[in-house]
PDB file of C-alpha atoms in Angstrom:
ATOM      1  CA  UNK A   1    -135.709-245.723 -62.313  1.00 84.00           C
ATOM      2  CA  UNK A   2    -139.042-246.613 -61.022  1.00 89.00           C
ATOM      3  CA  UNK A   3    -142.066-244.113 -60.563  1.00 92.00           C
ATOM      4  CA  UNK A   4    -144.948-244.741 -58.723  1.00 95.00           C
ATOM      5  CA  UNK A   5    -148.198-242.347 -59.698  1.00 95.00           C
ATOM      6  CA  UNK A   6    -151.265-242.441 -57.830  1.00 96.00           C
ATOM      7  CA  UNK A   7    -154.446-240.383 -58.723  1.00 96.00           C
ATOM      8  CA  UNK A   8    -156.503-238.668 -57.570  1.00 96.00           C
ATOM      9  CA  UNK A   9    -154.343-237.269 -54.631  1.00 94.00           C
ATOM     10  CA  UNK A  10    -157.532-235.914 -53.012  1.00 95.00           C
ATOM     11  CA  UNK A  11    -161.091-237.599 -52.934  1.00 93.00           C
ATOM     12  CA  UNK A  12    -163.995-236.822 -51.374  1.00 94.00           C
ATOM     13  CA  UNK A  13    -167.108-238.659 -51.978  1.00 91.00           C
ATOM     14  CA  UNK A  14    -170.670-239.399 -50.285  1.00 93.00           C
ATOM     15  CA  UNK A  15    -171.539-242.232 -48.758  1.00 95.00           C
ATOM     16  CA  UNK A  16    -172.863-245.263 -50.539  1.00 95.00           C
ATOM     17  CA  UNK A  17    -170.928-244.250 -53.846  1.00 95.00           C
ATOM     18  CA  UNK A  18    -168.384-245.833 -55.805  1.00 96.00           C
ATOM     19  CA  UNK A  19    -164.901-244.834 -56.625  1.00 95.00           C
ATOM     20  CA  UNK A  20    -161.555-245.953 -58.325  1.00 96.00           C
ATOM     21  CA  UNK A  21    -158.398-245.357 -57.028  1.00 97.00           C
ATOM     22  CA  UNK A  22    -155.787-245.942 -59.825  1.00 98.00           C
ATOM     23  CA  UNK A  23    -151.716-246.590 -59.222  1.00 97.00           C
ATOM     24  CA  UNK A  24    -149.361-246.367 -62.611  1.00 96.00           C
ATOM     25  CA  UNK A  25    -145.767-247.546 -62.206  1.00 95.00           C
ATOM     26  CA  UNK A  26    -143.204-247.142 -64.996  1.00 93.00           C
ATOM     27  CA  UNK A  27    -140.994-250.026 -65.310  1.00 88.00           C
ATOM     28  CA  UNK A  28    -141.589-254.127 -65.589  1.00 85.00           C
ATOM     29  CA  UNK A  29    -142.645-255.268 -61.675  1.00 84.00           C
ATOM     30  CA  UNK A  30    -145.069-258.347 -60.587  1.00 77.00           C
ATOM     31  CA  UNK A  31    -145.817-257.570 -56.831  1.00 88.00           C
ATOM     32  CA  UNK A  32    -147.555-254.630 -56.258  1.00 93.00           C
ATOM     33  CA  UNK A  33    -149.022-253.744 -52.639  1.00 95.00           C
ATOM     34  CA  UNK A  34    -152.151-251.483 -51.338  1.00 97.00           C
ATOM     35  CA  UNK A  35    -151.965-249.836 -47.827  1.00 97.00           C
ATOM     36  CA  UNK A  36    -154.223-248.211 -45.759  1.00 97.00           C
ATOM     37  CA  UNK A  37    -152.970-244.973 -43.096  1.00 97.00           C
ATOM     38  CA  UNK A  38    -154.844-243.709 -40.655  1.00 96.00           C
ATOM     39  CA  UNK A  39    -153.455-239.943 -39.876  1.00 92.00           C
ATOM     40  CA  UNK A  40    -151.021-240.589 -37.174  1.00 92.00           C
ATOM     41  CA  UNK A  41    -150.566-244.287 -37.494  1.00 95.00           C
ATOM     42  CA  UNK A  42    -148.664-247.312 -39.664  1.00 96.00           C
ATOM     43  CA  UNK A  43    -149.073-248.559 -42.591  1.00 96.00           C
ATOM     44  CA  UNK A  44    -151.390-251.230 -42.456  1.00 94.00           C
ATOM     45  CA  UNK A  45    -151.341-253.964 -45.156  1.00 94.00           C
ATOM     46  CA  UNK A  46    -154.667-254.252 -47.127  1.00 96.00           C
ATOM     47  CA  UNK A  47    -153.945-256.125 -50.396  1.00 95.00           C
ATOM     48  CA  UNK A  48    -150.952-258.160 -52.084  1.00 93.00           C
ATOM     49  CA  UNK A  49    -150.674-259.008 -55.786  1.00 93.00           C
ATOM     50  CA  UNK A  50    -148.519-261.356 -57.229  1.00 88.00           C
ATOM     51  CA  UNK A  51    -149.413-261.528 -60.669  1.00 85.00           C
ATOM     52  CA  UNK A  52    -150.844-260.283 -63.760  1.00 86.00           C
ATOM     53  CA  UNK A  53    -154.685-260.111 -63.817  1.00 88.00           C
ATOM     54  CA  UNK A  54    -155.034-260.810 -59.630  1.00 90.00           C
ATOM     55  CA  UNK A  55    -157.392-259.235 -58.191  1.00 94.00           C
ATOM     56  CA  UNK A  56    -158.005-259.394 -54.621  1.00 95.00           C
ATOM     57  CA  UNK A  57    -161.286-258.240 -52.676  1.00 96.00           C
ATOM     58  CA  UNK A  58    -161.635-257.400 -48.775  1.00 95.00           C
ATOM     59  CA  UNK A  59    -165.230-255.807 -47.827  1.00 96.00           C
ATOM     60  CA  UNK A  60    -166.116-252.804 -50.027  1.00 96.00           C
ATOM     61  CA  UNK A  61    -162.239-252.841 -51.251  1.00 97.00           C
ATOM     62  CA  UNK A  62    -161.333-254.607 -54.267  1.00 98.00           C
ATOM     63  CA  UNK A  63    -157.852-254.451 -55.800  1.00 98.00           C
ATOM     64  CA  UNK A  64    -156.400-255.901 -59.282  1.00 97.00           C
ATOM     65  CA  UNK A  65    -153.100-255.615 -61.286  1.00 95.00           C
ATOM     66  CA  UNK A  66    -152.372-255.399 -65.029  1.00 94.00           C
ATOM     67  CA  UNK A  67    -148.601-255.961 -65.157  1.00 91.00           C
ATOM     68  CA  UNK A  68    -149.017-255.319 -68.833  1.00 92.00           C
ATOM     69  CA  UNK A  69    -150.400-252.005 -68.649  1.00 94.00           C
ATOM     70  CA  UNK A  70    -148.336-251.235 -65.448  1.00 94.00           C
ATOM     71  CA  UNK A  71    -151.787-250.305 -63.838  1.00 96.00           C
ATOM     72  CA  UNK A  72    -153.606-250.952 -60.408  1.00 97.00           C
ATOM     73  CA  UNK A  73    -156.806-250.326 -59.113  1.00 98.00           C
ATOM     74  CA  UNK A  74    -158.043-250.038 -55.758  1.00 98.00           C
ATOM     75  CA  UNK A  75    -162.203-249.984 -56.011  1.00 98.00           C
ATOM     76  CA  UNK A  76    -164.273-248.799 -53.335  1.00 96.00           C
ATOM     77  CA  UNK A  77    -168.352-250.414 -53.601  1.00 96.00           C
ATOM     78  CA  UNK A  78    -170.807-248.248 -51.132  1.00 94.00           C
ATOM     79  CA  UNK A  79    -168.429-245.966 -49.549  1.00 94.00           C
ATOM     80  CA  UNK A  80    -169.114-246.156 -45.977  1.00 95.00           C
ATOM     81  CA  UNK A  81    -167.288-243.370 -43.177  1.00 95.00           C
ATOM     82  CA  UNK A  82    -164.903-246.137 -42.115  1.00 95.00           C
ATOM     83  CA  UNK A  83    -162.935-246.010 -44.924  1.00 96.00           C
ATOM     84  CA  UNK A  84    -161.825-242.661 -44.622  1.00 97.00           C
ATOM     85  CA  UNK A  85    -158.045-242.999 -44.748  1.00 96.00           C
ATOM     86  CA  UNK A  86    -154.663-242.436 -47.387  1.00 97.00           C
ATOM     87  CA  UNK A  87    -154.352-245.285 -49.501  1.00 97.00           C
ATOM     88  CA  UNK A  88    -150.841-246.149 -50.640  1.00 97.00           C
ATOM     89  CA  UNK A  89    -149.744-248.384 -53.778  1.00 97.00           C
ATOM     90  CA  UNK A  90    -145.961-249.562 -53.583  1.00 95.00           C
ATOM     91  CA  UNK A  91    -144.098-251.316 -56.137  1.00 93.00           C
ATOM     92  CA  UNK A  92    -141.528-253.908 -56.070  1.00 88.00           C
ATOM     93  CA  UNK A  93    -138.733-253.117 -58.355  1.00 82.00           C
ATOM     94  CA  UNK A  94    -137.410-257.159 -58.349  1.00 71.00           C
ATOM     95  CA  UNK A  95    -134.275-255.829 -60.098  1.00 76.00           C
ATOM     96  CA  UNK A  96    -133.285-253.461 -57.913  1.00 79.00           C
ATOM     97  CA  UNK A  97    -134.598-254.880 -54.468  1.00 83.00           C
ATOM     98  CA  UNK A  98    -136.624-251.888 -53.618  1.00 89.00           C
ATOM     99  CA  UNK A  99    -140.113-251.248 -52.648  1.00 91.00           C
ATOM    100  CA  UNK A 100    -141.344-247.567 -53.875  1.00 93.00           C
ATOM    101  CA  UNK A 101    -144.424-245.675 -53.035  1.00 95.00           C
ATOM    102  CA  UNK A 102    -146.860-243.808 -54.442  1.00 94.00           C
ATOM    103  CA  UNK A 103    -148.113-240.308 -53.240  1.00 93.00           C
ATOM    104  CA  UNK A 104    -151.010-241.838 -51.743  1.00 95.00           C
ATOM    105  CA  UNK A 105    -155.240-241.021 -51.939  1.00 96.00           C
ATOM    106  CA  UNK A 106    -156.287-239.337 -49.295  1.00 96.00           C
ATOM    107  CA  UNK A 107    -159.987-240.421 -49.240  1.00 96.00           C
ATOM    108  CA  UNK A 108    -162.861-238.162 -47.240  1.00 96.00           C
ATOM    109  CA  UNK A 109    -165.965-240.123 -47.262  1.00 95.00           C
ATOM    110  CA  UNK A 110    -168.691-237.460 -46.154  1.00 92.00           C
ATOM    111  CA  UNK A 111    -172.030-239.030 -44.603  1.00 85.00           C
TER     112      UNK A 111
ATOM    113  CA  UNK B   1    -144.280-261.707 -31.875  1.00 73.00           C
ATOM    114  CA  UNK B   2    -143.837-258.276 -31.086  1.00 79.00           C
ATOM    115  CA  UNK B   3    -143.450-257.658 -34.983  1.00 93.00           C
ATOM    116  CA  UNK B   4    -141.595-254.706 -35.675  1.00 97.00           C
ATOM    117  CA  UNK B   5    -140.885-251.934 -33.494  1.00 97.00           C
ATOM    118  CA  UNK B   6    -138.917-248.399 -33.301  1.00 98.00           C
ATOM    119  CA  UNK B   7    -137.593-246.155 -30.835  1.00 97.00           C
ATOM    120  CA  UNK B   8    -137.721-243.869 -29.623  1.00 97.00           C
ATOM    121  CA  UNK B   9    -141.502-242.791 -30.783  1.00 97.00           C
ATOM    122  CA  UNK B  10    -140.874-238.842 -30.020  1.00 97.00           C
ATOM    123  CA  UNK B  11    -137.221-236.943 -30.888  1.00 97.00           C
ATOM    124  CA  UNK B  12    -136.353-233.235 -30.593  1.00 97.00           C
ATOM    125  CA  UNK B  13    -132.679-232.823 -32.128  1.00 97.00           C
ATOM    126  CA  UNK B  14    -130.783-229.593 -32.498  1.00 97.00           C
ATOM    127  CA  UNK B  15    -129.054-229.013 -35.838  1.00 98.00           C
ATOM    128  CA  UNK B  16    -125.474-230.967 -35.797  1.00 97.00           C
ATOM    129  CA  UNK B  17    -126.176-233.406 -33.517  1.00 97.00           C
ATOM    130  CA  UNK B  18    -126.250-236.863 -34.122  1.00 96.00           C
ATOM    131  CA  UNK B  19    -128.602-240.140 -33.202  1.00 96.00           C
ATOM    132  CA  UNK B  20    -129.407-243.355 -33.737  1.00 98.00           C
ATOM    133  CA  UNK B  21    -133.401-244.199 -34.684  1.00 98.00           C
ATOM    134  CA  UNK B  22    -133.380-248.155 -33.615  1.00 98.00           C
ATOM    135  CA  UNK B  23    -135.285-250.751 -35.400  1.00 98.00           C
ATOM    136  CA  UNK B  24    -135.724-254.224 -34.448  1.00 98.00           C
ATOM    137  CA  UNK B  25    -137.830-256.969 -35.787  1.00 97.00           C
ATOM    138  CA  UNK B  26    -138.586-261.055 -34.316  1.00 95.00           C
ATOM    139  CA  UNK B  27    -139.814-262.510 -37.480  1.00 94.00           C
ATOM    140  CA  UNK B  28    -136.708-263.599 -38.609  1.00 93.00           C
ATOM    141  CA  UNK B  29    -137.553-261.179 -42.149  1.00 94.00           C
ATOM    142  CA  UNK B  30    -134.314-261.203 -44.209  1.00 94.00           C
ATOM    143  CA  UNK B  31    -135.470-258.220 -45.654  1.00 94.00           C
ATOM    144  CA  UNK B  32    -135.488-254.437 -43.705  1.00 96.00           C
ATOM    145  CA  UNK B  33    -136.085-251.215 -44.809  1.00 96.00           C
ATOM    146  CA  UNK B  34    -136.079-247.461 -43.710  1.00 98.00           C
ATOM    147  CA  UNK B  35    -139.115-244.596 -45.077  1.00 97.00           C
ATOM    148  CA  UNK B  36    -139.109-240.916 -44.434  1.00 98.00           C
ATOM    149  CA  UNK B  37    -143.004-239.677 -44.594  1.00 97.00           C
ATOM    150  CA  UNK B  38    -143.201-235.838 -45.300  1.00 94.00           C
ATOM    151  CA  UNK B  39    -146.637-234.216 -46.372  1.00 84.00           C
ATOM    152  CA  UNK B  40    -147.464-234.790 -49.650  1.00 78.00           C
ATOM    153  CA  UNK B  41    -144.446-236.509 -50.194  1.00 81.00           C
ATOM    154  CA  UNK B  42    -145.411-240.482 -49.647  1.00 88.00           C
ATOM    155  CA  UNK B  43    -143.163-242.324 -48.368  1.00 95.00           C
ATOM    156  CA  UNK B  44    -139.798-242.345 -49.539  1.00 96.00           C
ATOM    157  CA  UNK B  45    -136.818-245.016 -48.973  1.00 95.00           C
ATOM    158  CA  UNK B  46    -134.098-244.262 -47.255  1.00 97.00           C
ATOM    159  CA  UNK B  47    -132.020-247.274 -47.129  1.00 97.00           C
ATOM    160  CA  UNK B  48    -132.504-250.983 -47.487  1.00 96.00           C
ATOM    161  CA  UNK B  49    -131.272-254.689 -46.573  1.00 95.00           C
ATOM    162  CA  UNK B  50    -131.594-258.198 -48.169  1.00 92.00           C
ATOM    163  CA  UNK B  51    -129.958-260.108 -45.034  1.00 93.00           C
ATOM    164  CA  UNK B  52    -127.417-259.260 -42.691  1.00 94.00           C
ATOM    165  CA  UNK B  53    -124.227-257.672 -43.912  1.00 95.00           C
ATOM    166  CA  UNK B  54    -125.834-256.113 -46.665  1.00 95.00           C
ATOM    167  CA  UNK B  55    -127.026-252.642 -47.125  1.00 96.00           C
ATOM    168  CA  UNK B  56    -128.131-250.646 -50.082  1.00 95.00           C
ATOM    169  CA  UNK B  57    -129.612-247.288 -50.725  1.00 95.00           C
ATOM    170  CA  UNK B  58    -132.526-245.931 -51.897  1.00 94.00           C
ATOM    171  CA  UNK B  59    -134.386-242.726 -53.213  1.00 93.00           C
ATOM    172  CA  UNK B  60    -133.168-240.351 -50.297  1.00 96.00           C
ATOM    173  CA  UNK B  61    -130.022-242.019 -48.979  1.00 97.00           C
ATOM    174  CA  UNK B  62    -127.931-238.499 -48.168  1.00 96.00           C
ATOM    175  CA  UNK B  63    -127.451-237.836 -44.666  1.00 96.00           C
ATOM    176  CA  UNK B  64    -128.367-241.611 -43.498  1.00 98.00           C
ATOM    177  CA  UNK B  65    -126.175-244.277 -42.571  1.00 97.00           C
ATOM    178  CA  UNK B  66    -127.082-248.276 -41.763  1.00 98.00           C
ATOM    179  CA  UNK B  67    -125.914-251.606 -40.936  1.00 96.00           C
ATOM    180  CA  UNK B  68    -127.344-254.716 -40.594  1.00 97.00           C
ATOM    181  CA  UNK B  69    -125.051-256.670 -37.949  1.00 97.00           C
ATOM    182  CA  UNK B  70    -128.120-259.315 -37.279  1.00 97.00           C
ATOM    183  CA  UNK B  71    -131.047-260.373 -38.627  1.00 96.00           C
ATOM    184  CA  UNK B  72    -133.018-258.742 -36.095  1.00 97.00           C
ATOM    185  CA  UNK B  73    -131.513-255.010 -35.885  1.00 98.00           C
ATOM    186  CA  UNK B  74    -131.426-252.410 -38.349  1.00 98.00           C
ATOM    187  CA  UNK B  75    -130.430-249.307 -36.736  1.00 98.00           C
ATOM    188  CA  UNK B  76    -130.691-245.358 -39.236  1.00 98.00           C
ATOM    189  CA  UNK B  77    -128.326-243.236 -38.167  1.00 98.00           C
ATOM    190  CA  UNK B  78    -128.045-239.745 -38.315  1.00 97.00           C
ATOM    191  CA  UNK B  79    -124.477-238.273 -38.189  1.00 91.00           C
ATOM    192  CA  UNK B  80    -125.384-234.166 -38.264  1.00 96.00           C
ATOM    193  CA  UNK B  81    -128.753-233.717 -38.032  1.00 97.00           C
ATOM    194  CA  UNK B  82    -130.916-230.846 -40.270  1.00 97.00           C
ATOM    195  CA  UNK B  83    -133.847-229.223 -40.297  1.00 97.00           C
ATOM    196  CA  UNK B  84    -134.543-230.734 -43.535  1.00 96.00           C
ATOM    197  CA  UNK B  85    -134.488-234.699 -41.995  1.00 97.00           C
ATOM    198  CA  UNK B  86    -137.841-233.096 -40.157  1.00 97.00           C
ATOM    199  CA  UNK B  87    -139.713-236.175 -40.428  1.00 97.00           C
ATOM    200  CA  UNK B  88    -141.587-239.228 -39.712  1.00 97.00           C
ATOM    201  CA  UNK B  89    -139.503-242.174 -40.244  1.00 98.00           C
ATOM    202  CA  UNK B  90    -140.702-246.182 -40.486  1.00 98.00           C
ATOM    203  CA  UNK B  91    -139.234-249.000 -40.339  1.00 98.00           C
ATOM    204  CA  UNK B  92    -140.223-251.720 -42.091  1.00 96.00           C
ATOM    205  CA  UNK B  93    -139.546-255.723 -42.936  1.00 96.00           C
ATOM    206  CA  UNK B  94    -140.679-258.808 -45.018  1.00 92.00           C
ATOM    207  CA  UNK B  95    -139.406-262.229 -46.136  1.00 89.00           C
ATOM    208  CA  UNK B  96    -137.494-261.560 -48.947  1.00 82.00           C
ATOM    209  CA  UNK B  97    -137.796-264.690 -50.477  1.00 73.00           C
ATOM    210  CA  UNK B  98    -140.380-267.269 -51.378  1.00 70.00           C
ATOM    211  CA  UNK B  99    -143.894-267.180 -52.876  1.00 72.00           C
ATOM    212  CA  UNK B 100    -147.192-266.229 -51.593  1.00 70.00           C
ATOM    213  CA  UNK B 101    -149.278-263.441 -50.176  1.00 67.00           C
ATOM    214  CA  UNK B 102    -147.561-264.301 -46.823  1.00 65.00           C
ATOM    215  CA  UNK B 103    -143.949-264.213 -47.790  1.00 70.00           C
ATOM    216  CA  UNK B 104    -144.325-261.319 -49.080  1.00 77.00           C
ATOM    217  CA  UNK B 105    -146.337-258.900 -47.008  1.00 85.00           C
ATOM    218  CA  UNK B 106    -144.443-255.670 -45.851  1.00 88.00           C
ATOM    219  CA  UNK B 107    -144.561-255.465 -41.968  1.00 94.00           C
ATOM    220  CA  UNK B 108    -144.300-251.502 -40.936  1.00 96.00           C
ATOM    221  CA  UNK B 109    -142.949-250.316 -36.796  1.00 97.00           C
ATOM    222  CA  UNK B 110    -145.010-247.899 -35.404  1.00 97.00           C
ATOM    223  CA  UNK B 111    -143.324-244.532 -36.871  1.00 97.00           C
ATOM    224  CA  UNK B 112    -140.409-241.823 -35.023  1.00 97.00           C
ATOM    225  CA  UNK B 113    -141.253-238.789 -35.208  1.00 97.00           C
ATOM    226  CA  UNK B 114    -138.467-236.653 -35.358  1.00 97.00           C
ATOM    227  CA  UNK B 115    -138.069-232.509 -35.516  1.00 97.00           C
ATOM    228  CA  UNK B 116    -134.977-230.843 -36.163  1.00 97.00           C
ATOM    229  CA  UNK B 117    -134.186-227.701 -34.332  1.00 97.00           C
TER     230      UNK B 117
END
């Protein structure tokens, strides 16, 4: 069965820092998906990757995947107050047709 | 497009009764999905569809039923209602096939939240 892990569950950090958001899944999967929350809203799609070794970079977010290692990263550059938010990773299980989630980071960037 | 959207956005339900949360989307995504969101929890899936006429279940299925009549629709239904469905619940959809960062970005309604009495 597949399990998504995300850590940290909580992080707070200043302004202008940098931080890593990491997302472990346990079986064999080649799409793996970042999404942003605000608190009371969607999902919002931030990052799709397709492959082992993609990496994909939107502002101050960059995300890659290591399919062997069954590892993603979400890296923030230069926190800025904007990107406070929960971050989910979700994994596609190809074999079994479902999409599962991680916990979810819920990131406090303090001025 | 309208994309994909729920109703209602608000339910108050009294333990035993029953409802339907309705999901629709106009993208013409073979693929649809239903999430619970509790605190700390993530989000968790309910049930799931490849195309119309197929249904499968996911992590949480108990207490849920769907079909998947159309394309379009994919309606969660609640028969008897607990306290413990207390929740916010998402719909969701994507192409299920093809390649591509576009083919395969998740699509997510607006949310219900629903209380149980």
């Amino acid at each position: 069965e597949l399990k998504v892990e995300q850590n940290p569950l909580f992080l707070s950090m200043q302004e202008g820092k940098n931080y890593t958001i990491y997302c472990n899944y346990s079986t064999t999967s080649d799409r793996l998906y970042w999404y942003r929350q605000d608190p009371g809203k969607s999902l919002e799609s931030l990052f799709v990757l397709l492959s082992n070794g993609a990496v994909k970079q939107e502002g101050r977010l960059m995300a890659s995947l290591d399919t062997k290692a069954r590892l993603s990263t979400l890296h923030i550059t230069a926190a800025v107050h904007d990107l406070s938010a929960t971050y989910f990773c979700a994994v596609y299980g190809g074999a079994t047709n479902k999409l599962i989630f991680g916990t979810g980071t819920l990131l406090a960037v303090q001025p | 497009n309208a994309g994909v959207t729920q109703t209602p956005k608000f339910q108050v339900l009294k333990t035993g009764q029953s409802m339907t949360l309705q999901c629709a989307q106009d993208m013409n995504h073979e693929y649809m999905s239903w999430y619970r969101q509790d605190p700390g929890m993530g989000l968790r899936l309910i049930h799931y569809s490849v195309g119309a006429g197929i249904t499968d279940q996911g992590e949480v299925p108990n207490g849920y039923n769907v079909s998947r009549s159309t394309t379009e629709d994919f309606p969660l239904r609640l028969l008897s209602a607990a306290p413990s469905q207390t929740s916010v619940y998402f719909c969701a959809s994507s192409y299920f096939f093809g390649e591509g960062t576009f083919r395969n970005t998740q699509y997510f309604g607006p949310g219900t939240r629903l209380t149980v009495l």
